[in-house]
């Protein structure tokens, strides 16, 4: 099969398009013929060896993908047949540890991640654990299906489980053009929130409005914090969905209403900040960390997508032979939604 293979971490020069033996499914695994694989920023950090992402190389990256069942290993039950259209949710829990038994499988202490601890979807074929395989909603293309797992489930978990969003609340979504951002705008709106979003270009601001943001703020040309306070009559927002981290911390902190919750799922803009604990307790703020989501979250997201209430946004597609160009585009951040690689 053809694959994009990372031979060592450090730079995109180590990402090679070439041939690998076809994998065959082990016990409990499903062989997927990949039709589309989306990129996440964490994949870029994996290539570059940044933000603490460690990989054993050679490795085929690609956590989120969609395709057709091409084979089934032993003990995979009868739920799937060859030819079924599926998508892969990459976080695979053990099902036995204490967090798993309590239904918090995203906190599994023995979790594996497809495309990180085993080969992923930047290839024509991939073997994945049965537990990571879900039916592709019939109203989605493979490219859209590949754009669902990490971003939508992460955004859902942040808004619903961590921040416990209530209808009518104000939500500020940072970097609307990102995968998590474009998902969070739609989910928050669907759940009855008023959504504010930030982005770095007028084109992205227009797309953020199209997805449901009532106010879109250009963080390049104005102080988003002052604008948010202005738009909320000085009150601030109830929830901030942030994956940028330290570089936005002061402005985010100033944008929170009393009782506000900031949920963070990424640190592309730095990971250390200074916290004014006096304000933390007197304003009764919550700072919450979040990563990925549970199987229940995956099911919730897929149900809303099947009903057409939320929909992934594909920015651009690249052939597998040009996977490197997809990573370069990711690094330049000049796109809205998800970048997809098609074998
Ligand atoms: Zn577990």
Short mmCIF file of C-alpha atoms and ligand atoms in Angstrom, two decimals:
data_model
loop_
_atom_site.label_atom_id
_atom_site.label_comp_id
_atom_site.label_asym_id
_atom_site.label_seq_id
_atom_site.Cartn_x
_atom_site.Cartn_y
_atom_site.Cartn_z
CA UNK A 1 0.00 0.00 0.00
CA UNK A 2 0.96 3.65 -0.34
CA UNK A 3 1.49 5.62 2.87
CA UNK A 4 2.96 8.84 4.26
CA UNK A 5 5.59 7.56 6.68
CA UNK A 6 7.31 9.61 9.38
CA UNK A 7 10.81 8.15 9.73
CA UNK A 8 11.87 10.38 12.64
CA UNK A 9 10.55 13.38 14.52
CA UNK A 10 11.99 16.84 13.94
CA UNK A 11 10.87 18.23 10.59
CA UNK A 12 8.65 17.67 7.57
CA UNK A 13 11.75 16.43 5.72
CA UNK A 14 11.24 13.16 7.58
CA UNK A 15 7.76 12.62 6.14
CA UNK A 16 8.07 10.25 3.15
CA UNK A 17 5.49 9.08 0.66
CA UNK A 18 6.20 5.46 -0.23
CA UNK A 19 5.26 1.79 -0.08
CA UNK A 20 4.54 -0.31 2.98
CA UNK A 21 3.33 -3.92 3.22
CA UNK A 22 -0.46 -4.22 3.41
CA UNK A 23 -1.43 -4.68 7.08
CA UNK A 24 -3.70 -7.56 8.09
CA UNK A 25 -6.09 -7.32 11.04
CA UNK A 26 -5.08 -8.99 14.29
CA UNK A 27 -7.60 -10.33 16.82
CA UNK A 28 -10.12 -7.62 17.68
CA UNK A 29 -9.05 -5.38 14.80
CA UNK A 30 -10.81 -4.03 11.74
CA UNK A 31 -9.01 -3.40 8.46
CA UNK A 32 -10.18 -0.09 6.97
CA UNK A 33 -9.63 1.00 3.37
CA UNK A 34 -9.00 4.70 4.02
CA UNK A 35 -10.95 7.12 1.82
CA UNK A 36 -10.07 10.31 3.69
CA UNK A 37 -7.93 11.26 6.69
CA UNK A 38 -8.03 14.68 8.35
CA UNK A 39 -5.13 16.41 10.04
CA UNK A 40 -5.10 17.84 13.54
CA UNK A 41 -2.58 20.33 14.87
CA UNK A 42 -1.32 17.63 17.22
CA UNK A 43 -0.23 15.67 14.11
CA UNK A 44 1.96 18.60 13.10
CA UNK A 45 3.41 18.73 16.64
CA UNK A 46 4.07 15.00 16.26
CA UNK A 47 6.06 15.51 13.05
CA UNK A 48 8.01 18.41 14.53
CA UNK A 49 8.49 16.76 17.94
CA UNK A 50 6.95 19.75 19.71
CA UNK A 51 4.57 20.29 22.67
CA UNK A 52 5.63 17.06 24.32
CA UNK A 53 4.28 14.82 21.53
CA UNK A 54 6.53 11.75 21.43
CA UNK A 55 6.23 9.11 18.73
CA UNK A 56 7.92 5.85 18.04
CA UNK A 57 9.13 5.98 14.42
CA UNK A 58 8.69 4.89 11.73
CA UNK A 59 5.04 5.78 12.20
CA UNK A 60 2.09 6.41 9.90
CA UNK A 61 0.25 9.38 11.38
CA UNK A 62 -3.41 10.24 10.99
CA UNK A 63 -5.85 9.92 13.90
CA UNK A 64 -9.15 10.81 12.26
CA UNK A 65 -10.24 8.97 9.15
CA UNK A 66 -13.15 7.47 7.27
CA UNK A 67 -13.34 4.64 4.78
CA UNK A 68 -14.74 1.19 4.10
CA UNK A 69 -14.34 -2.01 6.08
CA UNK A 70 -11.94 -4.16 4.07
CA UNK A 71 -11.44 -7.04 6.51
CA UNK A 72 -12.21 -8.26 10.01
CA UNK A 73 -9.94 -9.98 12.50
CA UNK A 74 -11.08 -12.68 14.91
CA UNK A 75 -13.41 -11.66 17.75
CA UNK A 76 -14.81 -8.58 16.03
CA UNK A 77 -18.44 -9.62 16.48
CA UNK A 78 -21.03 -9.26 13.76
CA UNK A 79 -21.62 -5.53 13.78
CA UNK A 80 -19.58 -4.74 10.68
CA UNK A 81 -19.31 -6.34 7.25
CA UNK A 82 -16.80 -5.75 4.47
CA UNK A 83 -17.88 -2.70 2.48
CA UNK A 84 -19.52 -0.90 5.43
CA UNK A 85 -18.75 2.81 5.51
CA UNK A 86 -17.16 3.78 8.81
CA UNK A 87 -15.21 6.45 10.64
CA UNK A 88 -12.51 5.98 13.26
CA UNK A 89 -12.49 7.74 16.64
CA UNK A 90 -8.82 7.45 17.60
CA UNK A 91 -8.92 7.40 21.40
CA UNK A 92 -9.22 3.72 22.39
CA UNK A 93 -9.87 2.97 26.06
CA UNK A 94 -9.11 -0.34 27.82
CA UNK A 95 -12.65 -0.80 29.19
CA UNK A 96 -11.33 -2.24 32.47
CA UNK A 97 -9.54 0.44 34.50
CA UNK A 98 -11.38 2.45 37.15
CA UNK A 99 -12.13 5.54 34.99
CA UNK A 100 -13.39 3.22 32.20
CA UNK A 101 -15.67 1.37 34.63
CA UNK A 102 -17.07 4.68 35.79
CA UNK A 103 -17.93 5.68 32.21
CA UNK A 104 -15.08 8.18 32.02
CA UNK A 105 -13.27 6.29 29.31
CA UNK A 106 -11.57 9.44 28.04
CA UNK A 107 -9.58 9.31 31.31
CA UNK A 108 -8.50 5.69 30.70
CA UNK A 109 -5.09 5.03 32.24
CA UNK A 110 -4.20 2.52 29.51
CA UNK A 111 -5.55 4.42 26.50
CA UNK A 112 -4.14 3.86 23.04
CA UNK A 113 -4.41 6.42 20.26
CA UNK A 114 -4.66 5.40 16.62
CA UNK A 115 -2.08 7.30 14.59
CA UNK A 116 0.07 7.80 17.71
CA UNK A 117 0.61 4.48 19.50
CA UNK A 118 -0.25 2.51 16.33
CA UNK A 119 -0.27 3.35 12.62
CA UNK A 120 -3.04 5.68 11.45
CA UNK A 121 -4.89 6.84 8.38
CA UNK A 122 -2.28 8.55 6.20
CA UNK A 123 -2.23 5.35 4.14
CA UNK A 124 -4.44 3.33 1.82
CA UNK A 125 -5.13 0.76 4.57
CA UNK A 126 -5.16 0.84 8.36
CA UNK A 127 -5.83 -1.73 11.08
CA UNK A 128 -7.70 -0.31 14.06
CA UNK A 129 -9.31 -1.74 17.22
CA UNK A 130 -13.00 -2.60 16.81
CA UNK A 131 -13.85 -0.13 19.61
CA UNK A 132 -12.60 2.79 17.53
CA UNK A 133 -14.93 2.06 14.59
CA UNK A 134 -18.30 3.81 14.17
CA UNK A 135 -20.74 3.87 11.27
CA UNK A 136 -20.31 6.86 8.96
CA UNK A 137 -23.47 8.99 9.10
CA UNK A 138 -25.13 8.43 5.69
CA UNK A 139 -25.43 12.16 5.01
CA UNK A 140 -21.66 12.70 5.20
CA UNK A 141 -18.96 12.28 2.56
CA UNK A 142 -15.79 10.42 3.56
CA UNK A 143 -13.98 13.76 3.74
CA UNK A 144 -16.61 15.17 6.10
CA UNK A 145 -16.62 11.96 8.15
CA UNK A 146 -12.85 12.16 8.58
CA UNK A 147 -13.32 15.69 9.92
CA UNK A 148 -15.62 14.67 12.78
CA UNK A 149 -13.84 12.61 15.45
CA UNK A 150 -11.24 14.62 17.34
CA UNK A 151 -12.60 18.13 16.80
CA UNK A 152 -16.33 17.58 17.30
CA UNK A 153 -15.99 15.15 20.19
CA UNK A 154 -13.46 17.42 21.92
CA UNK A 155 -15.68 20.49 21.46
CA UNK A 156 -18.75 18.56 22.67
CA UNK A 157 -16.97 17.28 25.77
CA UNK A 158 -15.69 20.78 26.58
CA UNK A 159 -19.08 22.47 26.25
CA UNK A 160 -21.42 19.80 27.58
CA UNK A 161 -19.47 17.75 30.14
CA UNK A 162 -16.85 20.21 31.39
CA UNK A 163 -18.48 23.66 31.12
CA UNK A 164 -22.04 22.29 31.52
CA UNK A 165 -23.41 24.83 29.08
CA UNK A 166 -26.94 26.06 29.81
CA UNK A 167 -29.29 27.47 27.17
CA UNK A 168 -29.06 31.24 26.97
CA UNK A 169 -25.47 31.47 28.16
CA UNK A 170 -22.80 33.46 26.31
CA UNK A 171 -19.93 31.45 24.83
CA UNK A 172 -16.70 32.85 23.40
CA UNK A 173 -14.94 30.55 20.92
CA UNK A 174 -11.28 31.31 20.23
CA UNK A 175 -9.86 30.87 16.71
CA UNK A 176 -13.07 30.12 14.84
CA UNK A 177 -11.19 28.85 11.79
CA UNK A 178 -9.72 25.86 13.62
CA UNK A 179 -11.31 22.42 13.71
CA UNK A 180 -12.32 22.67 17.36
CA UNK A 181 -13.41 26.29 16.87
CA UNK A 182 -15.69 25.61 13.90
CA UNK A 183 -17.20 22.64 15.76
CA UNK A 184 -17.67 24.55 19.04
CA UNK A 185 -19.52 27.42 17.34
CA UNK A 186 -22.06 25.01 15.86
CA UNK A 187 -22.53 22.91 19.01
CA UNK A 188 -22.89 25.92 21.32
CA UNK A 189 -25.41 27.51 18.98
CA UNK A 190 -27.34 24.24 18.67
CA UNK A 191 -27.53 24.01 22.48
CA UNK A 192 -29.06 27.46 22.75
CA UNK A 193 -26.08 29.66 23.54
CA UNK A 194 -25.24 33.08 22.12
CA UNK A 195 -21.87 32.64 20.45
CA UNK A 196 -19.01 35.10 20.07
CA UNK A 197 -16.03 34.00 18.00
CA UNK A 198 -12.59 35.37 17.22
CA UNK A 199 -10.61 34.96 14.01
CA UNK A 200 -7.68 36.60 12.26
CA UNK A 201 -9.16 37.57 8.89
CA UNK A 202 -12.38 39.03 7.51
CA UNK A 203 -12.95 35.89 5.44
CA UNK A 204 -12.80 33.70 8.57
CA UNK A 205 -15.08 36.12 10.43
CA UNK A 206 -17.71 35.76 7.69
CA UNK A 207 -17.50 31.95 7.86
CA UNK A 208 -17.78 32.05 11.67
CA UNK A 209 -21.03 34.03 11.30
CA UNK A 210 -22.26 31.52 8.74
CA UNK A 211 -21.74 28.70 11.27
CA UNK A 212 -23.78 30.52 13.90
CA UNK A 213 -21.62 33.11 15.66
CA UNK A 214 -23.67 36.19 16.49
CA UNK A 215 -20.57 38.36 16.79
CA UNK A 216 -17.23 37.63 15.13
CA UNK A 217 -14.24 39.63 16.35
CA UNK A 218 -10.97 40.16 14.47
CA UNK A 219 -8.26 39.62 17.10
CA UNK A 220 -5.63 41.08 14.77
CA UNK A 221 -7.25 44.49 14.57
CA UNK A 222 -9.04 44.86 17.90
CA UNK A 223 -8.81 43.89 21.56
CA UNK A 224 -11.28 40.98 21.70
CA UNK A 225 -11.60 41.27 25.46
CA UNK A 226 -12.75 44.91 25.35
CA UNK A 227 -15.13 44.05 22.53
CA UNK A 228 -16.64 41.12 24.45
CA UNK A 229 -17.15 43.27 27.54
CA UNK A 230 -18.74 45.94 25.35
CA UNK A 231 -21.08 43.45 23.65
CA UNK A 232 -22.17 41.97 27.00
CA UNK A 233 -22.76 45.30 28.75
CA UNK A 234 -19.61 44.85 30.85
CA UNK A 235 -20.68 41.44 32.14
CA UNK A 236 -18.36 39.12 30.18
CA UNK A 237 -19.06 35.62 28.86
CA UNK A 238 -20.09 32.51 30.77
CA UNK A 239 -17.85 30.11 28.87
CA UNK A 240 -14.63 30.41 26.88
CA UNK A 241 -13.55 27.59 24.56
CA UNK A 242 -9.79 27.94 24.18
CA UNK A 243 -7.12 25.82 22.54
CA UNK A 244 -4.49 28.53 22.13
CA UNK A 245 -3.35 28.82 25.73
CA UNK A 246 -0.93 31.24 27.38
CA UNK A 247 -0.77 33.93 24.69
CA UNK A 248 -4.48 34.67 25.20
CA UNK A 249 -4.65 34.06 28.92
CA UNK A 250 -4.84 37.65 30.23
CA UNK A 251 -7.51 38.68 27.75
CA UNK A 252 -9.45 35.46 28.26
CA UNK A 253 -9.38 35.92 32.04
CA UNK A 254 -10.64 39.49 31.68
CA UNK A 255 -13.47 38.33 29.38
CA UNK A 256 -15.08 35.93 31.88
CA UNK A 257 -18.30 36.84 33.69
CA UNK A 258 -18.66 36.14 37.40
CA UNK A 259 -19.10 32.36 37.64
CA UNK A 260 -17.48 31.94 34.23
CA UNK A 261 -15.73 28.80 33.04
CA UNK A 262 -12.69 28.70 30.80
CA UNK A 263 -12.13 25.31 29.16
CA UNK A 264 -8.75 24.69 27.53
CA UNK A 265 -7.80 21.84 25.23
CA UNK A 266 -4.55 23.04 23.70
CA UNK A 267 -1.46 25.21 24.10
CA UNK A 268 -0.35 26.15 20.60
CA UNK A 269 0.22 29.68 21.96
CA UNK A 270 2.24 28.64 25.04
CA UNK A 271 1.59 26.70 28.22
CA UNK A 272 2.65 28.84 31.20
CA UNK A 273 0.69 31.77 32.59
CA UNK A 274 0.22 33.74 35.77
CA UNK A 275 -3.00 33.30 37.72
CA UNK A 276 -4.51 35.97 40.00
CA UNK A 277 -6.01 33.66 42.60
CA UNK A 278 -7.76 36.50 44.39
CA UNK A 279 -9.85 37.14 41.31
CA UNK A 280 -10.27 33.41 40.72
CA UNK A 281 -12.13 32.92 43.98
CA UNK A 282 -13.91 36.24 44.34
CA UNK A 283 -15.27 36.05 40.79
CA UNK A 284 -15.94 32.30 41.32
CA UNK A 285 -14.24 31.30 38.10
CA UNK A 286 -13.43 27.78 36.91
CA UNK A 287 -10.40 26.91 34.81
CA UNK A 288 -10.96 23.48 33.26
CA UNK A 289 -8.70 21.20 31.25
CA UNK A 290 -10.20 18.87 28.68
CA UNK A 291 -8.99 16.42 26.10
CA UNK A 292 -10.97 14.24 23.66
CA UNK A 293 -14.27 12.76 24.92
CA UNK A 294 -16.06 9.58 25.92
CA UNK A 295 -17.74 6.99 23.71
CA UNK A 296 -21.05 8.48 24.83
CA UNK A 297 -19.87 11.84 23.50
CA UNK A 298 -19.03 10.23 20.15
CA UNK A 299 -22.56 8.80 19.95
CA UNK A 300 -24.12 12.15 20.89
CA UNK A 301 -22.13 13.97 18.22
CA UNK A 302 -22.91 11.41 15.51
CA UNK A 303 -26.62 11.61 16.29
CA UNK A 304 -26.71 15.38 15.86
CA UNK A 305 -24.69 15.11 12.66
CA UNK A 306 -27.05 12.46 11.26
CA UNK A 307 -29.96 14.82 11.89
CA UNK A 308 -28.13 17.53 10.00
CA UNK A 309 -28.03 19.84 13.03
CA UNK A 310 -24.26 20.23 12.97
CA UNK A 311 -21.87 19.56 10.11
CA UNK A 312 -18.10 19.35 9.75
CA UNK A 313 -16.45 21.99 7.61
CA UNK A 314 -13.82 20.74 5.17
CA UNK A 315 -11.37 23.46 4.17
CA UNK A 316 -9.21 21.69 1.57
CA UNK A 317 -8.30 18.19 0.40
CA UNK A 318 -4.85 16.98 -0.70
CA UNK A 319 -3.83 13.71 -2.36
CA UNK A 320 -1.87 11.36 -0.09
CA UNK A 321 1.24 11.88 -2.25
CA UNK A 322 1.08 15.56 -1.18
CA UNK A 323 0.58 14.96 2.55
CA UNK A 324 3.57 17.18 3.22
CA UNK A 325 1.78 20.11 1.57
CA UNK A 326 -1.21 19.52 3.84
CA UNK A 327 1.08 19.78 6.89
CA UNK A 328 2.64 22.97 5.49
CA UNK A 329 -0.84 24.44 5.08
CA UNK A 330 -1.63 23.44 8.67
CA UNK A 331 1.52 25.26 9.83
CA UNK A 332 0.51 28.42 7.93
CA UNK A 333 -3.01 28.39 9.56
CA UNK A 334 -4.49 30.03 6.45
CA UNK A 335 -7.65 27.91 6.17
CA UNK A 336 -11.07 27.52 7.81
CA UNK A 337 -12.19 24.09 9.04
CA UNK A 338 -10.38 20.82 8.40
CA UNK A 339 -7.55 19.80 6.11
CA UNK A 340 -8.10 16.37 4.60
CA UNK A 341 -5.74 13.94 2.89
CA UNK A 342 -7.20 11.51 0.34
CA UNK A 343 -5.35 8.27 -0.53
ZN1 LIG B 1 -9.32 2.13 30.80
#
